[in-house]
Short mmCIF file of C-alpha atoms in Angstrom, two decimals:
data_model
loop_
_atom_site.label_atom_id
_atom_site.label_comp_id
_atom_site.label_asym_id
_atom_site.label_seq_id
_atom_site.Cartn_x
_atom_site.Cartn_y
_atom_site.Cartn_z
CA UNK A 1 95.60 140.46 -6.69
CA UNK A 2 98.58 138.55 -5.09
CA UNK A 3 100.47 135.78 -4.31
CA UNK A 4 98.68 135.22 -0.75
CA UNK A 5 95.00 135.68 -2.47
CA UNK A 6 95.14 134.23 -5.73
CA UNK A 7 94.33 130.22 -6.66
CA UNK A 8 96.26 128.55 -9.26
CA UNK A 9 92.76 128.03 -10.27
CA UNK A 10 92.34 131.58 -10.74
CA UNK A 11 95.55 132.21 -12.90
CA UNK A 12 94.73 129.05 -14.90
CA UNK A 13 91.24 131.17 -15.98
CA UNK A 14 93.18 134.30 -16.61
CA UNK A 15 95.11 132.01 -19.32
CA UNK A 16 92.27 130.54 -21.09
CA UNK A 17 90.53 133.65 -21.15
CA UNK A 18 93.61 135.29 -23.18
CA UNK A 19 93.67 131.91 -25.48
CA UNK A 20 90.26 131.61 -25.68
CA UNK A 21 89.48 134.98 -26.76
CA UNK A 22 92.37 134.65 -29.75
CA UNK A 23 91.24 131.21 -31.18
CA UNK A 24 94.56 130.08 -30.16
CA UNK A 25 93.85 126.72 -28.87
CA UNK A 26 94.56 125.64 -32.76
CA UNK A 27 98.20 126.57 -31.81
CA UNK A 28 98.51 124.90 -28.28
CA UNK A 29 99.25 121.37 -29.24
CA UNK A 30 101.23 119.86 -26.09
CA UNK A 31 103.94 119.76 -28.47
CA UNK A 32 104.04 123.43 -29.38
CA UNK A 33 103.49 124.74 -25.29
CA UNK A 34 105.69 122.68 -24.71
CA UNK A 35 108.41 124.59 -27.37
CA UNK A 36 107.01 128.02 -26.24
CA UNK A 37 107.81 127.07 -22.73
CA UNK A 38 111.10 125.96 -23.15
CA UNK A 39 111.99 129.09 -25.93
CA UNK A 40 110.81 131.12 -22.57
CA UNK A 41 112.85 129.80 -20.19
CA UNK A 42 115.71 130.68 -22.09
CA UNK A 43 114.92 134.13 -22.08
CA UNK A 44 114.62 133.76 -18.68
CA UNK A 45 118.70 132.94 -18.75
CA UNK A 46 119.47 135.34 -20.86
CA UNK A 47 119.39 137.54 -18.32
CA UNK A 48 121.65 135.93 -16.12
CA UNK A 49 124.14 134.52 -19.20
CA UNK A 50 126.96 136.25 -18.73
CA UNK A 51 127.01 137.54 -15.21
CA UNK A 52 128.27 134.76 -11.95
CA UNK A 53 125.77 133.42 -9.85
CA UNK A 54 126.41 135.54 -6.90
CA UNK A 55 125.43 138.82 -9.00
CA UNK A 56 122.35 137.07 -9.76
CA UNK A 57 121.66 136.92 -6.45
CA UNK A 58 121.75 141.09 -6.18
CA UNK A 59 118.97 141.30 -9.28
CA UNK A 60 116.38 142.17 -6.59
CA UNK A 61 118.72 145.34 -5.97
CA UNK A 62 118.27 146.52 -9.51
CA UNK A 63 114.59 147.08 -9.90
CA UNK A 64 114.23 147.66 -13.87
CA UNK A 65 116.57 144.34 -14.37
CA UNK A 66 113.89 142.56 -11.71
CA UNK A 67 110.70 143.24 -13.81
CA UNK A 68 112.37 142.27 -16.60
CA UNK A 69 113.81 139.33 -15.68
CA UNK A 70 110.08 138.86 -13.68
CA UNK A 71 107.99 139.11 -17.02
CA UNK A 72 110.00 136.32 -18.97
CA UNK A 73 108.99 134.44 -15.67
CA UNK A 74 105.77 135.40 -16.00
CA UNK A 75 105.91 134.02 -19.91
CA UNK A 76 107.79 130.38 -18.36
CA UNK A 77 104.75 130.02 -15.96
CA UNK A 78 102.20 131.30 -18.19
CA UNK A 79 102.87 128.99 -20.94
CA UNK A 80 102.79 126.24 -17.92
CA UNK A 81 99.41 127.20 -16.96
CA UNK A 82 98.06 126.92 -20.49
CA UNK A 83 99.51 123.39 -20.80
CA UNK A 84 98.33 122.49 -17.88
CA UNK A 85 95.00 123.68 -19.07
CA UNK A 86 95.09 121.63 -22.27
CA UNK A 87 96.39 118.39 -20.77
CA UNK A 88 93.36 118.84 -17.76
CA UNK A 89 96.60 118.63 -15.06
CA UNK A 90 95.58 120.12 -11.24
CA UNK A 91 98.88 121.87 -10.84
CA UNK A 92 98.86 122.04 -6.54
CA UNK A 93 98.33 118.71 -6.77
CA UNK A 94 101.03 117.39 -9.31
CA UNK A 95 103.45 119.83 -8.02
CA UNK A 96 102.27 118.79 -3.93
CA UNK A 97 102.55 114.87 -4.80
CA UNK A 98 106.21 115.44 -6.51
CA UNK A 99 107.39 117.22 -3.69
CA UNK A 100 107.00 114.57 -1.48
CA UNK A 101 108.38 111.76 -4.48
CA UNK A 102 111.16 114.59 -4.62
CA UNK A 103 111.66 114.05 -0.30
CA UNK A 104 111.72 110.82 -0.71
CA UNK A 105 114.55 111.00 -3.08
CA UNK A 106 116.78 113.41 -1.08
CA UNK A 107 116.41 113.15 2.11
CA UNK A 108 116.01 116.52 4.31
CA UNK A 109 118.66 114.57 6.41
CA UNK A 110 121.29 113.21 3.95
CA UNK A 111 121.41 116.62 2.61
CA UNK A 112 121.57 119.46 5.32
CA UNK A 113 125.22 120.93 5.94
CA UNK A 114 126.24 119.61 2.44
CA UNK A 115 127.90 122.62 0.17
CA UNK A 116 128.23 120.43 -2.61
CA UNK A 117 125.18 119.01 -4.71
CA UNK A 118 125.32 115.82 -6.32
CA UNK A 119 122.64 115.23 -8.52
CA UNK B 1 94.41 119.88 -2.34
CA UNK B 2 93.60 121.28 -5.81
CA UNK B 3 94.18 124.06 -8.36
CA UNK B 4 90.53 125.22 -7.30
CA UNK B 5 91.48 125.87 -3.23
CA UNK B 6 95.03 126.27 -3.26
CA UNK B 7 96.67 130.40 -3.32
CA UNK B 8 99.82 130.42 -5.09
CA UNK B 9 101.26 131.68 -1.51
CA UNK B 10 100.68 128.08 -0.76
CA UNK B 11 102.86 126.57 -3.37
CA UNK B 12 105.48 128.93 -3.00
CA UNK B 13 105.82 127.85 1.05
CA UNK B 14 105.90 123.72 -0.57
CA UNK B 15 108.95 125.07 -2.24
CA UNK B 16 110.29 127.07 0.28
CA UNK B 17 110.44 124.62 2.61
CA UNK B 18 111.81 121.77 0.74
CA UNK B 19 114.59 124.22 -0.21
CA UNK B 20 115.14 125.28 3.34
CA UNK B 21 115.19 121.80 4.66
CA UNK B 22 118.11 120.74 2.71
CA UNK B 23 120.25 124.05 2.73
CA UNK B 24 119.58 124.52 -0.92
CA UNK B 25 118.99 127.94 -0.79
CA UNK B 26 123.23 128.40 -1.71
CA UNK B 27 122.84 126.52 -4.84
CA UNK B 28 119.67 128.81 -5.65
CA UNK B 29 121.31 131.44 -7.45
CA UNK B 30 118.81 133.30 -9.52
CA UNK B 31 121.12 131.74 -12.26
CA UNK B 32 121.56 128.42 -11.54
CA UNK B 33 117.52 128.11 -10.75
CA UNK B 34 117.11 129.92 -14.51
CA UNK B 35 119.43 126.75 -15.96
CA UNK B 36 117.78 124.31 -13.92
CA UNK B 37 114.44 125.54 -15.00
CA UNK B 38 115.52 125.76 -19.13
CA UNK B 39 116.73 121.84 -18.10
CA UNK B 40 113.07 121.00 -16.69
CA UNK B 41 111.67 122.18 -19.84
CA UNK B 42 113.54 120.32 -22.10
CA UNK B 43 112.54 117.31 -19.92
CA UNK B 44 108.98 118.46 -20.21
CA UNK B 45 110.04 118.59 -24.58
CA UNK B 46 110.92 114.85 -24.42
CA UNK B 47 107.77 113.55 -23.99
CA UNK B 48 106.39 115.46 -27.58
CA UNK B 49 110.20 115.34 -29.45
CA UNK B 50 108.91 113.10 -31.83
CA UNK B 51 105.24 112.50 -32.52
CA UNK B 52 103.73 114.95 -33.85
CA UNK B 53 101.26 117.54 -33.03
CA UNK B 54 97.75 116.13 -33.01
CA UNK B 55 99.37 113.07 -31.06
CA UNK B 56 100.34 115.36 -28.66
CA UNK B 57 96.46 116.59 -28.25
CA UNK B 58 96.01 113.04 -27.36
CA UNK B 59 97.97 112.54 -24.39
CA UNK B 60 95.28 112.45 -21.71
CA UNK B 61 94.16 109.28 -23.25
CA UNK B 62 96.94 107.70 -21.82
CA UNK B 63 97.27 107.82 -18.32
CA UNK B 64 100.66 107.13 -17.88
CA UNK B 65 102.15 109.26 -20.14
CA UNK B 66 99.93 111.92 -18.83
CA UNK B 67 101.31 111.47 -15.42
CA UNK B 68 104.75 111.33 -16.58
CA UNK B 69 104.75 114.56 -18.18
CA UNK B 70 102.60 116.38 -15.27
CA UNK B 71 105.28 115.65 -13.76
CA UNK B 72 108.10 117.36 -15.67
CA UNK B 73 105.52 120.03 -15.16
CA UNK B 74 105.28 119.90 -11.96
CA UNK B 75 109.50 120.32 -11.94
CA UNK B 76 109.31 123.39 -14.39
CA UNK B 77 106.77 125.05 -12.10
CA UNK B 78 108.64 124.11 -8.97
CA UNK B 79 111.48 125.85 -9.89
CA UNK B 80 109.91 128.78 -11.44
CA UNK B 81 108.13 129.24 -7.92
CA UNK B 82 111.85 128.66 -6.28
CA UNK B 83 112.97 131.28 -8.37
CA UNK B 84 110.43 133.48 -7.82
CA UNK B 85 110.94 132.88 -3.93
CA UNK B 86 115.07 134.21 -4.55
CA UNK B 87 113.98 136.91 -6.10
CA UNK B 88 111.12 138.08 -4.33
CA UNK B 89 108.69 138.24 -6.95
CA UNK B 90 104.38 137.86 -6.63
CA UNK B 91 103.76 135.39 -9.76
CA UNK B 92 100.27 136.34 -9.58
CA UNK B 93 100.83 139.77 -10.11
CA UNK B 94 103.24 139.82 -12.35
CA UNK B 95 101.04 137.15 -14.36
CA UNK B 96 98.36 139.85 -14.04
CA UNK B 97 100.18 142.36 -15.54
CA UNK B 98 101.88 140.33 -18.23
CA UNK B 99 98.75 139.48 -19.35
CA UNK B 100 97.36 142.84 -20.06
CA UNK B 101 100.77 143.82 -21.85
CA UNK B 102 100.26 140.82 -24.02
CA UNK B 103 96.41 141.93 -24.71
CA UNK B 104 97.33 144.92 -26.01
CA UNK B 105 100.75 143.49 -28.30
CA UNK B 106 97.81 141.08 -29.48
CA UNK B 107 94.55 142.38 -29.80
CA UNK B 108 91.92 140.09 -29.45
CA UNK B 109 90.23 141.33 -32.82
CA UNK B 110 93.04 141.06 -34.75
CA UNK B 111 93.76 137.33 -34.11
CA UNK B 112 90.16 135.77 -33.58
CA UNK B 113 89.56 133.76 -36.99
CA UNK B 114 93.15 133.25 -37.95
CA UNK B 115 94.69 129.92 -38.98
CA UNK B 116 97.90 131.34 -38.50
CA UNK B 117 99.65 132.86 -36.16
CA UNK B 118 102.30 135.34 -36.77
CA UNK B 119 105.25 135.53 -34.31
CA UNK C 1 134.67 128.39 -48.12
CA UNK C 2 132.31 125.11 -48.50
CA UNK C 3 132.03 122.19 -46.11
CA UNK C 4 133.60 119.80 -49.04
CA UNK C 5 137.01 121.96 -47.93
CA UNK C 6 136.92 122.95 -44.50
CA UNK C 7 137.94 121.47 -41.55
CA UNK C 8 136.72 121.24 -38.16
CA UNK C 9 140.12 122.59 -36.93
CA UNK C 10 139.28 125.69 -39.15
CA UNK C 11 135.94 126.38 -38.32
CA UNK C 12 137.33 126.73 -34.64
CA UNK C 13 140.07 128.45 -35.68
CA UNK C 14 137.61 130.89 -37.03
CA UNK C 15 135.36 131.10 -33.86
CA UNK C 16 138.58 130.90 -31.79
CA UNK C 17 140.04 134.19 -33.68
CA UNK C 18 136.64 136.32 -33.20
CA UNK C 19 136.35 135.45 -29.51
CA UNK C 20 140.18 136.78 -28.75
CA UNK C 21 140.39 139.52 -30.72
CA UNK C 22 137.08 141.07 -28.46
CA UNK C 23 138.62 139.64 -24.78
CA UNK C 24 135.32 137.40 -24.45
CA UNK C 25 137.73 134.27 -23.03
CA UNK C 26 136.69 135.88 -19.48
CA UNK C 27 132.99 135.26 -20.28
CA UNK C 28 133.49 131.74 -22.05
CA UNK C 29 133.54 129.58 -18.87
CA UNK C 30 132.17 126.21 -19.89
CA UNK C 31 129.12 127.28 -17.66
CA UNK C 32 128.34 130.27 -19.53
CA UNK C 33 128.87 128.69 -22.85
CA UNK C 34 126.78 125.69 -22.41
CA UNK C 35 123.77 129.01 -21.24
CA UNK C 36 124.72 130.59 -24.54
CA UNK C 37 124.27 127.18 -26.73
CA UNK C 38 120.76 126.59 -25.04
CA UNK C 39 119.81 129.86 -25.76
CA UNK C 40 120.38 129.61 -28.89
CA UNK C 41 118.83 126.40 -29.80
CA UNK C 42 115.71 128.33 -28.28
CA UNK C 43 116.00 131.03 -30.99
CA UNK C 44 116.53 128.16 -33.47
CA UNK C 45 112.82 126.63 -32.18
CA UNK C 46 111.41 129.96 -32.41
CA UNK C 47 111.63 129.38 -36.40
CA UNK C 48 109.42 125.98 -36.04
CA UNK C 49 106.86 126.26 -33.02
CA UNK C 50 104.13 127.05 -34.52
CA UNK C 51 103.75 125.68 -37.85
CA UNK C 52 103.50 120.99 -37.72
CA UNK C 53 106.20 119.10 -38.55
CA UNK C 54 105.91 118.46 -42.38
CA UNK C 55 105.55 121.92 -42.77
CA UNK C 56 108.75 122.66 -41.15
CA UNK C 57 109.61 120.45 -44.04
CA UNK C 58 108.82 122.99 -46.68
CA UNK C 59 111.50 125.59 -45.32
CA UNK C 60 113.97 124.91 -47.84
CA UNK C 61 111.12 126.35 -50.20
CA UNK C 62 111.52 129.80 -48.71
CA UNK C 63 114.89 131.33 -49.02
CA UNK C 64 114.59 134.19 -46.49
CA UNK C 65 112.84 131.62 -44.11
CA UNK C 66 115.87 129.23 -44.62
CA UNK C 67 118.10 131.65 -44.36
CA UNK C 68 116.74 133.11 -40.89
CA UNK C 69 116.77 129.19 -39.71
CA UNK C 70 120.82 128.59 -41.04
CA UNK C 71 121.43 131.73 -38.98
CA UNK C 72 120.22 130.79 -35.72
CA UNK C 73 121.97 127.14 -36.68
CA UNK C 74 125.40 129.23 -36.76
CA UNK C 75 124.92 130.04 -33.58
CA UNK C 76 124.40 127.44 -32.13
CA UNK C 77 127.25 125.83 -33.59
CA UNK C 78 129.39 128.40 -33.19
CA UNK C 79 129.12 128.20 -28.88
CA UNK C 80 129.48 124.75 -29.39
CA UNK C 81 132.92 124.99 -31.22
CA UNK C 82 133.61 127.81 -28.75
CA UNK C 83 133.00 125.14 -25.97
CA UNK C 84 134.88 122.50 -28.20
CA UNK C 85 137.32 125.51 -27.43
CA UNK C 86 137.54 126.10 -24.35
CA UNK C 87 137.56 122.34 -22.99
CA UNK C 88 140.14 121.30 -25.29
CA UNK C 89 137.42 118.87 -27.29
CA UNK C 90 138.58 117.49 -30.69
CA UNK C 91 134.88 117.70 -32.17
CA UNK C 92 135.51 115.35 -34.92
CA UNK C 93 137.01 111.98 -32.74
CA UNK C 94 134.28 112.93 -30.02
CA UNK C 95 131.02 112.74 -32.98
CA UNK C 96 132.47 109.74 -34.33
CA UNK C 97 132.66 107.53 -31.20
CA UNK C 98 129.61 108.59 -29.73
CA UNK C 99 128.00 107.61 -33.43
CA UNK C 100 129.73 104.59 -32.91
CA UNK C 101 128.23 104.17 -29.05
CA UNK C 102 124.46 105.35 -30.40
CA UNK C 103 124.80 102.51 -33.17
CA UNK C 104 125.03 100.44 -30.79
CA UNK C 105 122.02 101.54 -28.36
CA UNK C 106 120.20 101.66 -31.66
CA UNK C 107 120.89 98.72 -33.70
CA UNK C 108 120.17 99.56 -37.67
CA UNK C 109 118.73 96.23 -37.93
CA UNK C 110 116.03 96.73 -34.82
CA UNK C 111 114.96 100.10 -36.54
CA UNK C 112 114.71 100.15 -39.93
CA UNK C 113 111.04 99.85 -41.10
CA UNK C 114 109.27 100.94 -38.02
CA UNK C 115 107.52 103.83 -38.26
CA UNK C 116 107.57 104.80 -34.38
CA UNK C 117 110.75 106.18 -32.59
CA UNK C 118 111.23 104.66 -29.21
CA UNK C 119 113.18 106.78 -26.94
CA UNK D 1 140.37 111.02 -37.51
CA UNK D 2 140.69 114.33 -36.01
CA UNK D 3 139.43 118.27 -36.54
CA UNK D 4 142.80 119.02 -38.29
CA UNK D 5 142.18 116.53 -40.85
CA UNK D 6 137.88 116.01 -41.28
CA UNK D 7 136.19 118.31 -42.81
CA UNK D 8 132.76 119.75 -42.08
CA UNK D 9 131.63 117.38 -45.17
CA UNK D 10 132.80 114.17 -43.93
CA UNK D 11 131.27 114.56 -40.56
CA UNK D 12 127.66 115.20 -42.30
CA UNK D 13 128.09 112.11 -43.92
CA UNK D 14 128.67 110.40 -41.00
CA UNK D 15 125.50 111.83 -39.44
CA UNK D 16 123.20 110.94 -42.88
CA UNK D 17 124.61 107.63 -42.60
CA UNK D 18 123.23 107.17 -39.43
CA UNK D 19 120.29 108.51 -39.94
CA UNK D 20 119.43 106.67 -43.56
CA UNK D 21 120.61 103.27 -42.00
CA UNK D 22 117.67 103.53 -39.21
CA UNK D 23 114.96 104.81 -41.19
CA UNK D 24 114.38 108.28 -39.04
CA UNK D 25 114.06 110.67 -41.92
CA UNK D 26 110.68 110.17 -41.28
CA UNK D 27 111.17 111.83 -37.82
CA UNK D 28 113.57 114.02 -38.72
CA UNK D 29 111.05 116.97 -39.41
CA UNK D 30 112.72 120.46 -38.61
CA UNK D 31 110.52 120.88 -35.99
CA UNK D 32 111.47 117.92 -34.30
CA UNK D 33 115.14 117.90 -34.71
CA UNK D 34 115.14 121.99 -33.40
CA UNK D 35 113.33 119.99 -30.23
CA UNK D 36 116.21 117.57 -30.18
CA UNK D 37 118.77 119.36 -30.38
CA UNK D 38 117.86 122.36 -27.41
CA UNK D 39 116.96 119.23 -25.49
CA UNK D 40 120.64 117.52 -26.10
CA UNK D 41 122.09 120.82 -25.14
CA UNK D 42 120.21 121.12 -21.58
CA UNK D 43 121.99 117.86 -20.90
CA UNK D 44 125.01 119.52 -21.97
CA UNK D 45 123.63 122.51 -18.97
CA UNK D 46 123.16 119.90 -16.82
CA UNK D 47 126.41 119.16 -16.23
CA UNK D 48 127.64 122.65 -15.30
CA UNK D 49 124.12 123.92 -13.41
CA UNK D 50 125.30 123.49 -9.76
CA UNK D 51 128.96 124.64 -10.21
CA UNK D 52 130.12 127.87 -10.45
CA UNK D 53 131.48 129.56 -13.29
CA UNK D 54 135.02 129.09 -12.27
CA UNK D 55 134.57 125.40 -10.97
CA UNK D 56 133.16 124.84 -14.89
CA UNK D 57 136.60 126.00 -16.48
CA UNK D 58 138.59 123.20 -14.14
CA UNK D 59 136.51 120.83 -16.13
CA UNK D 60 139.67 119.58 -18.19
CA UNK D 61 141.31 118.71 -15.24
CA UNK D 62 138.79 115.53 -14.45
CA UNK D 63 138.82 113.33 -17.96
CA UNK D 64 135.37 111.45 -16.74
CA UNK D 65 133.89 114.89 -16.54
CA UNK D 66 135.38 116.02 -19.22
CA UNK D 67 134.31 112.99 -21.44
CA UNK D 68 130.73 113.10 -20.25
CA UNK D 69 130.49 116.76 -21.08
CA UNK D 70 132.14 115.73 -24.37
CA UNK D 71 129.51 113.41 -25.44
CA UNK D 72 126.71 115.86 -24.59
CA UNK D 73 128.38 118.08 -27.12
CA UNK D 74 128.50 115.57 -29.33
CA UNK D 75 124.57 114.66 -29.46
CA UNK D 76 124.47 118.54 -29.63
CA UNK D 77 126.25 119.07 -32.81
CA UNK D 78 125.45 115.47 -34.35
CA UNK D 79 121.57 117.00 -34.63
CA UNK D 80 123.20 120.42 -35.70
CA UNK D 81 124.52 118.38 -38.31
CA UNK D 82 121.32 116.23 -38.75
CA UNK D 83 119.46 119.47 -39.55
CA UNK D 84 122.02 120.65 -41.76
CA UNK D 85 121.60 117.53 -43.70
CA UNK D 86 117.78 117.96 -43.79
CA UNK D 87 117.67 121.29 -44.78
CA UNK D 88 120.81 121.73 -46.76
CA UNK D 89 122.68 124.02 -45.31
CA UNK D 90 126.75 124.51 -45.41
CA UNK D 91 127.70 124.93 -42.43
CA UNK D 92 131.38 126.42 -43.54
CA UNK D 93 129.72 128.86 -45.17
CA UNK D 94 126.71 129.70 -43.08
CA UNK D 95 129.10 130.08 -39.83
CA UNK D 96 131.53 131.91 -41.64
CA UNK D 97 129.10 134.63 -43.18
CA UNK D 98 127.87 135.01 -39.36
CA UNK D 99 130.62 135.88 -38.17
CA UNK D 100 131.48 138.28 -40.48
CA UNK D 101 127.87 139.84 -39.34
CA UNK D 102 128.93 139.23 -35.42
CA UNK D 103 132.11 141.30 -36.65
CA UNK D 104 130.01 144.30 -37.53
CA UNK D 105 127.21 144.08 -34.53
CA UNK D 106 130.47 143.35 -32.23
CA UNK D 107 133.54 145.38 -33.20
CA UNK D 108 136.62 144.31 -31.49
CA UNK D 109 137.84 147.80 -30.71
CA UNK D 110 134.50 148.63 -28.96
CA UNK D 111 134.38 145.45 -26.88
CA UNK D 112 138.48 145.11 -26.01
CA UNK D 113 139.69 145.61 -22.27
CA UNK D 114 135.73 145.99 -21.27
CA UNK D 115 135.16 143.66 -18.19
CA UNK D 116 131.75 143.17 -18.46
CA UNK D 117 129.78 141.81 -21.76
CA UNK D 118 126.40 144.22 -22.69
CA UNK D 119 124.15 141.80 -24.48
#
């Protein structure tokens, strides 16, 4: 199972499965995945709270610091998945359509050779 | 394009190349993408911040709501795929094995029937 | 110690002493800071993401609960008067003129009696 | 009005003011002001995501950054406050006993002269 063989759709099953089989769709209001994701994603920058940004580029050099920072991804995109399977959202699709809104909004062009990032 | 067709391979190369094509890839720090992702999510938390629960069960009634907050989504999960692009990581995998850790910290027996559910 | 006596100036005086007297200036760049304070507020979530809203009300009811909660609520006030810190912020003259700015964007007189929060 | 001369007290009130004036106890559920306030504090993030750590601490030097960042803060700690209020919690007290706990978990001898920060 990887990246280059695996559907969204696929992943989204392996998420209801594990909800499913714990009755924990009582829990997964929008509201509360929607907490759970966030709570995750700061776990996620834990890991990279107190270190500068170009040491967080070297992570990938430090293979017990990768998994973990790799599960609490796992957790951030997990908990997406399962909202994504309570609100009924296609996730290529959402994410495909607001990548091109996202184009639209910064240009390839206006952007290229810029080393600062206004936002 | 849906959830149904689409490998996660495939997302990952939408992000890629968006990043690419605007020379993002030196704001991408593993650090800066964790912060922008936490920021995603709390834009994702606006939409539920203050109705409560069941409401939020209801949002696919509304279509426009619904799209606005796919689309937050559809920002979380872009970035946790940019991330996971930086740092070399297969989301499917590591999904995969997340999974099964959280199986056996939860065990389906002990949770099925529950109305509450200890953290 | 009650917050009938203190100051503001105190309380930072307080967070201003711990953070010397360990050499954690070097880690306090606004950047990091403003990581620690999100993480935090995360933690703080933890204590209400799974129980609805009114009972989230009833905390005050449980002492060790409450407790837990105030904790994580030090915290995150405690990064932000470290930030308050570090930028030079006089916390008190910043609160009240933004109050003053959000009474403004939310008239008392358009919001009293409805029982729905726009955002 | 400044942080030498307000205490914690007196900027509570100013917060429950607000909030009775408007009617939005009735949103003000623990659960939903724990939401608010992580979500106030990724705005704070968002001002420091794309800089580095080092650009963040020249903040002081630009007042319209400095403000903006300011009134992020603000919103941060005026919910702090808000849930203070709701709960009743001193916040004098409650920050100062935490430290005294940080104290013990960090002692200043151990963490002196180290350049980097274990979590």
């Amino acid at each position: 199972m990887s990246d280059a063989t695996t559907t969204v759709a696929e992943l989204k099953e392996i998420v209801r499965r594990f909800v499913d089989e714990r009755d924990w769709r009582q829990f997964h209001a929008p509201k509360n995945l929607s907490m759970a994701l966030a709570i995750e994603a700061a776990e996620l920058m834990e890991h990279f709270q107190w270190i500068d940004a170009e040491a967080s580029r070297q992570l990938p050099a430090e293979p017990e610091k990768l998994a973990a920072a790799a599960e609490e991804l796992a957790d951030v995109l997990g908990y997406g998945l399962a909202l994504a399977n309570e609100l009924g959202i296609d996730v290529a699709e959402t994410i495909r359509a607001k990548m091109i809104k996202n184009a639209q909004k910064y240009p390839a062009a206006d952007f290229r050779g810029r080393t600062s990032r206004a936002e």
